[in-house]
Coordinates of N, CA and C in Angstrom, one line a residue:
M4 N -12.3 -23.4 6.0 CA -11.5 -22.2 6.1 C -11.1 -21.9 7.5
R5 N -9.9 -21.5 7.7 CA -9.4 -21.2 9.1 C -10.1 -20.0 9.7
K6 N -10.4 -20.2 11.0 CA -11.1 -19.1 11.7 C -10.1 -18.1 12.3
P7 N -10.4 -16.8 12.1 CA -9.5 -15.8 12.7 C -9.5 -15.9 14.3
V8 N -8.4 -15.5 14.9 CA -8.3 -15.6 16.3 C -9.1 -14.5 17.0
V9 N -9.3 -13.4 16.3 CA -10.1 -12.3 16.8 C -11.2 -12.0 15.9
D10 N -12.4 -11.7 16.5 CA -13.6 -11.4 15.7 C -13.7 -9.9 15.6
Y11 N -13.1 -9.4 14.4 CA -13.1 -7.9 14.2 C -14.4 -7.3 13.8
R12 N -15.4 -8.2 13.6 CA -16.8 -7.7 13.3 C -17.4 -6.9 14.5
K13 N -16.9 -7.2 15.7 CA -17.4 -6.5 16.8 C -16.6 -5.2 17.2
L14 N -15.6 -4.9 16.4 CA -14.8 -3.8 16.6 C -15.5 -2.5 16.5
R15 N -15.4 -1.6 17.5 CA -16.0 -0.3 17.5 C -15.0 0.7 18.0
L16 N -15.1 2.0 17.8 CA -14.2 3.0 18.3 C -14.3 2.9 19.9
S17 N -15.5 2.6 20.4 CA -15.7 2.6 21.8 C -15.0 1.5 22.5
N18 N -14.6 0.4 21.8 CA -14.0 -0.8 22.5 C -12.6 -1.1 21.9
I19 N -12.0 -0.1 21.2 CA -10.7 -0.4 20.6 C -9.6 -0.5 21.6
T20 N -9.8 0.1 22.8 CA -8.8 0.0 23.8 C -9.0 -1.2 24.7
T21 N -9.9 -2.1 24.4 CA -10.1 -3.3 25.2 C -9.0 -4.3 24.9
P22 N -8.7 -5.2 25.8 CA -7.6 -6.2 25.6 C -7.8 -6.9 24.2
Q23 N -9.0 -7.1 23.8 CA -9.2 -7.9 22.5 C -8.7 -7.1 21.3
Y24 N -8.8 -5.8 21.3 CA -8.5 -5.0 20.1 C -7.4 -4.0 20.3
R25 N -6.9 -3.8 21.4 CA -5.9 -2.7 21.6 C -4.6 -2.8 20.8
H26 N -4.3 -4.0 20.3 CA -3.1 -4.2 19.5 C -3.3 -3.4 18.2
L27 N -4.5 -3.1 17.8 CA -4.7 -2.3 16.6 C -4.1 -0.9 16.7
L28 N -4.0 -0.4 17.9 CA -3.5 0.9 18.2 C -2.0 1.1 17.7
L29 N -1.4 -0.1 17.6 CA 0.0 0.0 17.1 C 0.1 0.5 15.6
L30 N -1.0 0.3 14.9 CA -1.1 0.8 13.5 C -0.9 2.3 13.4
L31 N -1.2 3.0 14.6 CA -1.0 4.5 14.6 C 0.5 4.9 14.3
G32 N 1.4 3.9 14.5 CA 2.8 4.2 14.2 C 3.0 4.6 12.8
W33 N 2.1 4.1 11.9 CA 2.2 4.4 10.5 C 1.8 5.9 10.2
V34 N 0.9 6.4 11.0 CA 0.5 7.8 10.9 C 1.6 8.7 11.3
V35 N 2.3 8.4 12.4 CA 3.5 9.2 12.8 C 4.6 9.1 11.8
Y36 N 4.8 7.9 11.2 CA 5.9 7.8 10.2 C 5.6 8.6 9.0
F37 N 4.4 8.5 8.5 CA 4.1 9.2 7.2 C 4.2 10.7 7.4
C38 N 3.8 11.2 8.6 CA 4.0 12.6 8.9 C 5.4 13.0 8.9
L39 N 6.3 12.2 9.5 CA 7.7 12.5 9.6 C 8.3 12.4 8.2
Y40 N 7.8 11.4 7.4 CA 8.3 11.2 6.0 C 8.0 12.4 5.2
F41 N 6.8 12.9 5.3 CA 6.4 14.1 4.5 C 7.3 15.3 4.9
L42 N 7.6 15.5 6.2 CA 8.4 16.6 6.6 C 9.8 16.5 6.1
T43 N 10.4 15.3 6.3 CA 11.8 15.1 5.9 C 12.0 15.2 4.4
E44 N 11.0 14.7 3.6 CA 11.1 14.8 2.2 C 10.9 16.2 1.7
N45 N 10.2 17.0 2.4 CA 9.9 18.4 1.9 C 10.7 19.5 2.5
L46 N 11.2 19.2 3.7 CA 11.9 20.3 4.4 C 13.4 20.2 4.4
I47 N 13.9 19.0 3.9 CA 15.4 18.9 3.8 C 15.8 18.8 2.4
P48 N 16.3 19.9 1.8 CA 16.6 19.9 0.4 C 17.8 18.9 0.0
A49 N 17.8 18.4 -1.2 CA 18.8 17.5 -1.6 C 20.2 18.0 -1.5
E50 N 20.4 19.3 -1.8 CA 21.7 19.8 -1.7 C 22.3 19.9 -0.3
K51 N 21.5 19.7 0.7 CA 22.0 19.6 2.1 C 22.2 18.2 2.5
C52 N 22.0 17.3 1.7 CA 22.1 15.8 2.0 C 23.5 15.3 1.6
Y53 N 24.0 14.4 2.4 CA 25.3 13.8 2.1 C 25.1 12.7 1.0
P54 N 25.8 12.7 -0.1 CA 25.7 11.6 -1.1 C 26.3 10.3 -0.6
V55 N 25.5 9.3 -0.7 CA 26.0 8.0 -0.2 C 26.4 7.1 -1.5
W56 N 27.6 6.6 -1.4 CA 28.1 5.8 -2.6 C 29.3 4.9 -2.1
C57 N 29.4 3.8 -2.8 CA 30.6 3.0 -2.7 C 31.0 2.4 -4.0
K58 N 32.2 1.9 -4.2 CA 32.6 1.3 -5.5 C 31.7 0.2 -6.0
L59 N 31.2 -0.6 -5.1 CA 30.3 -1.7 -5.5 C 29.1 -1.2 -6.2
D60 N 28.6 0.0 -5.9 CA 27.5 0.6 -6.6 C 27.7 0.6 -8.1
D61 N 28.9 1.0 -8.5 CA 29.2 1.1 -9.9 C 29.3 -0.2 -10.6
L62 N 29.5 -1.3 -9.9 CA 29.6 -2.6 -10.5 C 28.2 -3.3 -10.7
I63 N 27.2 -2.7 -10.0 CA 25.9 -3.3 -10.0 C 25.1 -2.5 -11.1
P64 N 24.7 -3.3 -12.2 CA 23.9 -2.6 -13.3 C 22.5 -2.3 -12.9
F65 N 21.9 -1.4 -13.5 CA 20.4 -1.2 -13.4 C 19.7 -2.3 -14.1
H66 N 18.7 -2.9 -13.5 CA 17.9 -3.9 -14.2 C 16.5 -3.7 -13.7
E67 N 15.6 -3.4 -14.7 CA 14.2 -3.1 -14.3 C 13.4 -4.3 -13.8
A68 N 13.9 -5.6 -14.0 CA 13.2 -6.7 -13.5 C 13.0 -6.7 -12.0
F69 N 14.0 -6.1 -11.3 CA 14.0 -6.0 -9.9 C 12.9 -5.1 -9.3
V70 N 12.2 -4.4 -10.2 CA 11.1 -3.5 -9.8 C 10.0 -4.4 -9.3
I71 N 9.9 -5.6 -9.7 CA 8.9 -6.6 -9.3 C 9.0 -6.8 -7.8
F72 N 10.3 -7.0 -7.3 CA 10.5 -7.2 -5.9 C 10.3 -5.9 -5.2
Y73 N 10.8 -4.8 -5.8 CA 10.7 -3.5 -5.1 C 9.3 -3.1 -4.8
V74 N 8.4 -3.2 -5.8 CA 7.0 -2.9 -5.6 C 6.3 -4.0 -4.8
G75 N 6.7 -5.2 -5.0 CA 6.1 -6.3 -4.3 C 6.2 -6.2 -2.8
W76 N 7.2 -5.4 -2.4 CA 7.5 -5.2 -1.0 C 6.3 -4.6 -0.3
Y77 N 5.6 -3.7 -1.0 CA 4.4 -3.1 -0.4 C 3.3 -4.1 -0.1
V78 N 3.2 -5.0 -1.1 CA 2.2 -6.1 -1.0 C 2.6 -7.0 0.2
L79 N 3.9 -7.3 0.3 CA 4.3 -8.2 1.3 C 4.0 -7.6 2.7
I80 N 4.2 -6.3 2.9 CA 3.9 -5.7 4.2 C 2.4 -5.9 4.5
V81 N 1.6 -5.5 3.6 CA 0.1 -5.6 3.8 C -0.3 -7.0 4.1
L82 N 0.1 -8.0 3.3 CA -0.3 -9.4 3.5 C 0.2 -9.9 4.8
S83 N 1.5 -9.6 5.2 CA 2.0 -10.1 6.4 C 1.3 -9.6 7.6
L84 N 1.1 -8.2 7.7 CA 0.4 -7.7 8.8 C -1.1 -8.1 8.8
G85 N -1.7 -8.3 7.6 CA -3.0 -8.8 7.6 C -3.2 -10.2 8.1
Y86 N -2.3 -11.1 7.7 CA -2.3 -12.5 8.1 C -2.1 -12.5 9.6
F87 N -1.2 -11.8 10.1 CA -0.9 -11.9 11.6 C -2.1 -11.3 12.4
L88 N -2.7 -10.2 11.8 CA -3.9 -9.7 12.5 C -5.0 -10.7 12.6
L89 N -5.1 -11.5 11.6 CA -6.2 -12.5 11.6 C -5.9 -13.8 12.4
Y90 N -4.6 -14.2 12.3 CA -4.3 -15.6 12.8 C -3.2 -15.6 13.9
S91 N -2.5 -14.5 14.2 CA -1.5 -14.5 15.2 C -1.2 -13.1 15.7
V92 N -2.0 -12.7 16.7 CA -1.9 -11.4 17.3 C -0.5 -11.1 17.8
E93 N 0.1 -12.1 18.5 CA 1.4 -11.9 19.1 C 2.5 -11.6 18.0
S94 N 2.3 -12.3 16.8 CA 3.3 -12.0 15.7 C 3.0 -10.6 15.1
F95 N 1.7 -10.2 15.1 CA 1.4 -8.9 14.6 C 2.0 -7.9 15.5
K96 N 1.9 -8.0 16.8 CA 2.5 -7.0 17.7 C 4.0 -7.0 17.5
G97 N 4.6 -8.2 17.4 CA 6.0 -8.2 17.2 C 6.5 -7.5 15.9
L98 N 5.8 -7.8 14.8 CA 6.2 -7.3 13.5 C 6.0 -5.8 13.5
Q99 N 4.8 -5.3 14.0 CA 4.5 -3.9 13.9 C 5.4 -3.1 14.9
T100 N 5.8 -3.7 16.0 CA 6.7 -3.1 16.9 C 8.1 -3.0 16.2
Y101 N 8.5 -4.0 15.5 CA 9.8 -4.0 14.8 C 9.8 -2.9 13.8
I102 N 8.7 -2.8 13.0 CA 8.6 -1.7 12.0 C 8.7 -0.4 12.6
M103 N 8.0 -0.1 13.7 CA 8.0 1.2 14.4 C 9.4 1.5 14.9
V104 N 10.1 0.5 15.4 CA 11.5 0.8 15.9 C 12.4 1.1 14.7
T105 N 12.3 0.4 13.6 CA 13.1 0.7 12.4 C 12.8 2.1 11.9
Q106 N 11.5 2.4 11.9 CA 11.0 3.7 11.4 C 11.6 4.9 12.3
A107 N 11.6 4.7 13.6 CA 12.1 5.7 14.5 C 13.6 5.9 14.3
L108 N 14.3 4.8 14.3 CA 15.8 4.9 14.1 C 16.2 5.5 12.8
A109 N 15.5 5.1 11.7 CA 15.8 5.6 10.4 C 15.5 7.1 10.4
M110 N 14.4 7.5 10.9 CA 14.0 8.9 10.9 C 15.1 9.8 11.7
I111 N 15.6 9.2 12.8 CA 16.6 9.9 13.5 C 17.8 10.1 12.6
C112 N 18.2 9.1 11.9 CA 19.3 9.1 11.0 C 19.1 10.1 9.8
Y113 N 17.8 10.1 9.3 CA 17.5 11.0 8.2 C 17.6 12.5 8.6
I114 N 17.2 12.8 9.8 CA 17.2 14.1 10.3 C 18.6 14.6 10.8
A115 N 19.2 13.7 11.6 CA 20.5 14.1 12.1 C 21.6 14.1 11.1
F116 N 21.5 13.1 10.1 CA 22.5 13.0 9.1 C 21.8 12.8 7.7
P117 N 21.3 13.8 7.1 CA 20.5 13.7 5.9 C 21.4 13.1 4.7
T118 N 20.8 12.2 4.0 CA 21.6 11.5 2.9 C 20.8 11.5 1.7
R119 N 21.5 11.3 0.6 CA 20.9 11.1 -0.7 C 21.7 10.2 -1.6
Q120 N 21.1 9.7 -2.6 CA 21.9 8.9 -3.6 C 21.8 9.5 -5.0
D121 N 22.9 9.4 -5.7 CA 22.9 10.0 -7.1 C 23.1 8.9 -8.1
L122 N 22.5 7.8 -7.9 CA 22.8 6.6 -8.7 C 21.8 6.4 -9.9
R123 N 20.7 7.1 -9.9 CA 19.7 6.8 -10.9 C 20.2 7.1 -12.3
P124 N 19.9 6.2 -13.3 CA 20.4 6.4 -14.6 C 19.6 7.6 -15.3
E125 N 20.3 8.3 -16.1 CA 19.7 9.5 -16.8 C 18.7 9.0 -17.8
T126 N 19.0 7.9 -18.4 CA 18.0 7.2 -19.4 C 18.1 5.7 -19.1
F127 N 16.9 5.1 -19.3 CA 16.9 3.7 -19.2 C 17.5 3.0 -20.4
P128 N 18.2 1.8 -20.1 CA 18.8 1.1 -21.2 C 17.8 0.5 -22.2
R129 N 16.6 0.3 -21.7 CA 15.5 -0.3 -22.4 C 14.2 0.4 -22.1
E130 N 13.2 0.4 -23.0 CA 11.9 0.9 -22.7 C 10.9 -0.2 -22.7
N131 N 10.3 -0.4 -21.6 CA 9.2 -1.4 -21.5 C 8.3 -1.1 -20.3
F132 N 7.4 -2.0 -20.0 CA 6.5 -1.8 -18.9 C 7.1 -1.6 -17.6
L133 N 8.2 -2.4 -17.3 CA 8.9 -2.3 -16.0 C 9.6 -1.0 -15.9
T134 N 10.3 -0.5 -16.9 CA 11.0 0.8 -16.8 C 10.0 1.9 -16.7
W135 N 8.8 1.7 -17.3 CA 7.7 2.7 -17.1 C 7.4 2.9 -15.7
I136 N 7.2 1.7 -15.0 CA 6.9 1.7 -13.6 C 8.0 2.4 -12.8
M137 N 9.2 2.0 -13.2 CA 10.4 2.6 -12.5 C 10.5 4.1 -12.6
G138 N 10.1 4.6 -13.8 CA 10.1 6.0 -14.0 C 9.0 6.7 -13.1
I139 N 7.9 6.1 -12.9 CA 6.9 6.6 -12.0 C 7.4 6.7 -10.6
I140 N 8.1 5.6 -10.2 CA 8.7 5.6 -8.8 C 9.7 6.7 -8.7
Y141 N 10.6 6.9 -9.7 CA 11.6 8.0 -9.6 C 10.9 9.3 -9.5
Q142 N 9.8 9.5 -10.2 CA 9.1 10.8 -10.2 C 8.5 11.1 -8.9
F143 N 7.9 10.2 -8.2 CA 7.2 10.4 -7.0 C 8.1 10.2 -5.7
D144 N 9.1 9.5 -5.8 CA 10.0 9.2 -4.6 C 11.3 9.9 -4.8
T145 N 11.6 10.8 -3.9 CA 12.9 11.6 -4.1 C 14.1 10.7 -3.8
N146 N 15.2 11.1 -4.1 CA 16.5 10.4 -3.9 C 17.1 10.7 -2.5
T147 N 16.3 11.3 -1.6 CA 16.8 11.7 -0.3 C 16.3 10.8 0.8
G148 N 16.9 10.8 2.0 CA 16.4 10.0 3.1 C 16.6 8.5 2.8
V149 N 17.9 8.1 2.5 CA 18.1 6.8 2.0 C 18.9 5.9 2.9
C150 N 19.6 6.4 3.8 CA 20.5 5.6 4.6 C 20.1 5.7 6.1
P151 N 19.6 4.6 6.7 CA 19.6 3.2 6.2 C 18.3 3.0 5.3
S152 N 18.3 1.9 4.6 CA 17.2 1.5 3.7 C 16.1 0.9 4.5
L153 N 14.9 1.5 4.5 CA 13.7 0.9 5.2 C 13.2 -0.3 4.4
H154 N 13.4 -0.3 3.1 CA 13.0 -1.5 2.3 C 13.7 -2.7 2.9
V155 N 14.9 -2.6 3.2 CA 15.7 -3.7 3.7 C 15.3 -4.0 5.1
A156 N 15.2 -3.0 5.9 CA 14.9 -3.1 7.4 C 13.5 -3.8 7.6
Y157 N 12.5 -3.3 6.9 CA 11.2 -3.9 7.0 C 11.2 -5.4 6.5
S158 N 11.9 -5.6 5.4 CA 11.9 -6.9 4.8 C 12.5 -8.0 5.8
I159 N 13.6 -7.6 6.4 CA 14.3 -8.5 7.3 C 13.3 -8.8 8.5
G160 N 12.6 -7.8 9.0 CA 11.7 -7.9 10.0 C 10.6 -8.8 9.7
I161 N 10.1 -8.7 8.4 CA 9.0 -9.6 8.0 C 9.4 -11.0 7.9
A162 N 10.6 -11.2 7.4 CA 11.2 -12.6 7.3 C 11.3 -13.2 8.7
S163 N 11.8 -12.4 9.6 CA 12.0 -12.8 11.0 C 10.7 -13.2 11.6
A164 N 9.7 -12.4 11.4 CA 8.3 -12.7 12.0 C 7.8 -14.0 11.4
W165 N 7.9 -14.2 10.1 CA 7.4 -15.4 9.5 C 8.1 -16.7 9.9
L166 N 9.4 -16.5 10.0 CA 10.2 -17.7 10.5 C 9.9 -18.1 11.9
K167 N 9.4 -17.2 12.7 CA 9.1 -17.5 14.1 C 7.6 -18.0 14.2
E168 N 6.8 -17.8 13.2 CA 5.4 -18.1 13.2 C 5.1 -19.6 13.1
K169 N 4.6 -20.2 14.1 CA 4.3 -21.7 14.2 C 3.2 -22.1 13.3
S170 N 2.3 -21.2 13.0 CA 1.1 -21.6 12.2 C 1.4 -21.5 10.7
A171 N 2.6 -21.0 10.3 CA 2.9 -20.9 8.9 C 3.6 -22.2 8.4
A172 N 3.2 -22.6 7.2 CA 3.8 -23.8 6.6 C 5.2 -23.5 6.2
W173 N 6.0 -24.5 6.1 CA 7.5 -24.4 5.8 C 7.7 -23.7 4.5
Y174 N 6.8 -24.1 3.5 CA 7.0 -23.5 2.1 C 6.7 -22.0 2.1
V175 N 5.8 -21.6 3.0 CA 5.5 -20.2 3.1 C 6.7 -19.4 3.6
K176 N 7.3 -20.0 4.6 CA 8.5 -19.4 5.2 C 9.7 -19.3 4.2
V177 N 9.8 -20.4 3.3 CA 10.8 -20.4 2.3 C 10.5 -19.3 1.2
L178 N 9.3 -19.2 0.8 CA 8.9 -18.2 -0.2 C 9.1 -16.8 0.3
V179 N 8.7 -16.5 1.5 CA 8.9 -15.2 2.1 C 10.4 -14.9 2.2
T180 N 11.2 -15.8 2.6 CA 12.6 -15.6 2.8 C 13.3 -15.3 1.4
V181 N 12.9 -16.1 0.4 CA 13.4 -15.8 -0.9 C 13.0 -14.5 -1.5
F182 N 11.7 -14.1 -1.2 CA 11.2 -12.8 -1.7 C 12.0 -11.7 -1.0
V183 N 12.2 -11.9 0.3 CA 12.9 -10.8 1.0 C 14.3 -10.6 0.5
V184 N 15.0 -11.7 0.2 CA 16.3 -11.6 -0.4 C 16.2 -10.8 -1.7
G185 N 15.2 -11.1 -2.5 CA 15.0 -10.3 -3.8 C 14.7 -8.9 -3.5
V186 N 14.0 -8.5 -2.5 CA 13.7 -7.1 -2.2 C 15.0 -6.4 -1.8
C187 N 15.8 -7.1 -0.9 CA 17.1 -6.5 -0.5 C 18.0 -6.2 -1.7
L188 N 18.0 -7.1 -2.6 CA 18.8 -6.9 -3.8 C 18.2 -5.8 -4.8
S189 N 16.9 -5.8 -4.8 CA 16.2 -4.9 -5.7 C 16.6 -3.4 -5.4
V190 N 16.8 -3.0 -4.2 CA 17.1 -1.6 -3.9 C 18.4 -1.1 -4.6
A191 N 19.3 -2.1 -4.8 CA 20.5 -1.7 -5.5 C 20.4 -1.8 -7.0
F192 N 19.7 -2.8 -7.5 CA 19.5 -3.0 -8.9 C 18.6 -2.0 -9.6
T193 N 17.7 -1.4 -8.8 CA 16.8 -0.4 -9.3 C 17.4 1.0 -9.1
K194 N 18.6 1.0 -8.5 CA 19.3 2.3 -8.2 C 18.5 3.2 -7.3
Q195 N 17.8 2.6 -6.3 CA 17.0 3.4 -5.3 C 17.9 3.5 -4.1
H196 N 18.9 2.7 -3.9 CA 19.8 2.8 -2.7 C 21.2 2.3 -3.1
S197 N 22.1 2.8 -2.3 CA 23.5 2.4 -2.4 C 23.6 1.1 -1.6
V198 N 24.6 0.3 -1.9 CA 24.9 -0.9 -1.1 C 25.2 -0.5 0.4
V199 N 25.7 0.7 0.6 CA 25.9 1.2 1.9 C 24.6 1.3 2.7
D200 N 23.5 1.7 2.1 CA 22.2 1.7 2.7 C 21.8 0.4 3.2
I201 N 22.1 -0.7 2.4 CA 21.7 -2.0 2.8 C 22.4 -2.5 4.0
F202 N 23.7 -2.3 4.1 CA 24.5 -2.7 5.3 C 24.2 -1.8 6.5
A203 N 23.8 -0.5 6.2 CA 23.5 0.4 7.3 C 22.2 -0.1 8.0
A204 N 21.3 -0.8 7.3 CA 20.1 -1.3 7.8 C 20.3 -2.4 8.8
L205 N 21.4 -3.1 8.7 CA 21.6 -4.3 9.5 C 21.6 -4.0 11.0
P206 N 22.4 -3.0 11.5 CA 22.4 -2.7 12.9 C 21.0 -2.2 13.4
V207 N 20.3 -1.5 12.5 CA 19.0 -1.1 12.9 C 18.1 -2.3 13.1
C208 N 18.2 -3.3 12.2 CA 17.4 -4.5 12.3 C 17.8 -5.3 13.6
A209 N 19.1 -5.2 14.0 CA 19.5 -5.9 15.2 C 18.8 -5.3 16.4
V210 N 18.8 -4.0 16.5 CA 18.1 -3.3 17.6 C 16.6 -3.6 17.6
A211 N 16.0 -3.5 16.5 CA 14.6 -3.8 16.4 C 14.2 -5.3 16.7
E212 N 15.1 -6.2 16.3 CA 14.9 -7.6 16.6 C 14.8 -7.8 18.1
L213 N 15.8 -7.3 18.8 CA 15.9 -7.5 20.2 C 14.7 -6.8 21.0
F214 N 14.3 -5.7 20.5 CA 13.3 -4.9 21.1 C 11.9 -5.6 20.9
A215 N 11.6 -6.0 19.6 CA 10.3 -6.5 19.2 C 10.0 -7.9 19.6
F216 N 11.1 -8.7 19.6 CA 10.9 -10.2 19.8 C 11.6 -10.6 21.0
R217 N 11.8 -9.8 22.0 CA 12.5 -10.2 23.2 C 11.7 -11.3 24.0
K218 N 10.4 -11.3 23.9 CA 9.6 -12.3 24.6 C 9.9 -13.7 24.0
Y219 N 10.0 -13.7 22.6 CA 10.4 -14.9 21.9 C 11.7 -15.5 22.4
Y220 N 12.7 -14.6 22.5 CA 14.0 -15.1 22.9 C 14.1 -15.5 24.4
Q221 N 13.3 -14.8 25.2 CA 13.2 -15.1 26.6 C 12.6 -16.5 26.8
A222 N 11.6 -16.8 26.0 CA 10.9 -18.1 26.1 C 11.8 -19.2 25.6
R223 N 12.6 -19.0 24.6 CA 13.6 -20.0 24.1 C 14.6 -20.2 25.1
K224 N 15.1 -19.1 25.8 CA 16.1 -19.3 26.8 C 15.6 -20.1 28.0
K225 N 14.3 -19.9 28.4 CA 13.8 -20.7 29.5 C 13.6 -22.2 29.1
V226 N 13.3 -22.4 27.8 CA 13.2 -23.8 27.4 C 14.6 -24.5 27.5
K227 N 15.6 -23.8 27.1 CA 17.0 -24.4 27.1 C 17.4 -24.6 28.5
L228 N 17.0 -23.7 29.5 CA 17.4 -23.9 30.9 C 16.6 -25.1 31.5

């Protein structure tokens, strides 16, 4: 079994700021994000949000099968950050920084220009286990704060981190990339986002990519020189 690059068994609150463990402090970004998420979800009413829509949205049918990718996104985040924590600290720092940048930019957008989507079907075309899950998601996740899509932004960042990771096998990179494509499509097919939200995430990803992985690109540039 592969040995982790950091021995977290020795981690204590007293030594978390040491060079060996201080990368874990980046996880505090999630605390800030969830606080802002709670505030934006509860303090910005839907009627004050701008509805996001394009003609392509009406051509994309609802299909509950995509909830597998939509929910699997959460697992992908945990597994990716967990793997990098154990086996590639630099990749962990890059991915977590990427996530924090996308969170910050998205929150600025949600507050400065509140958005919502009105695409959810009033009734599901079928009743099954997947539509039941989708119904739970609709119940607990409001239709506000949608543009840009963080599902898309995080996913592209995860794919970027895995594709750069030297310790990852080629088939893992392929599987992650395929799954990420599925996640990006899922936000439209589950009617959680407009296609506009997907494309709006791309410039956010570009900024996060340059900010989080600048050392990677600097190293590649030196090799070419």
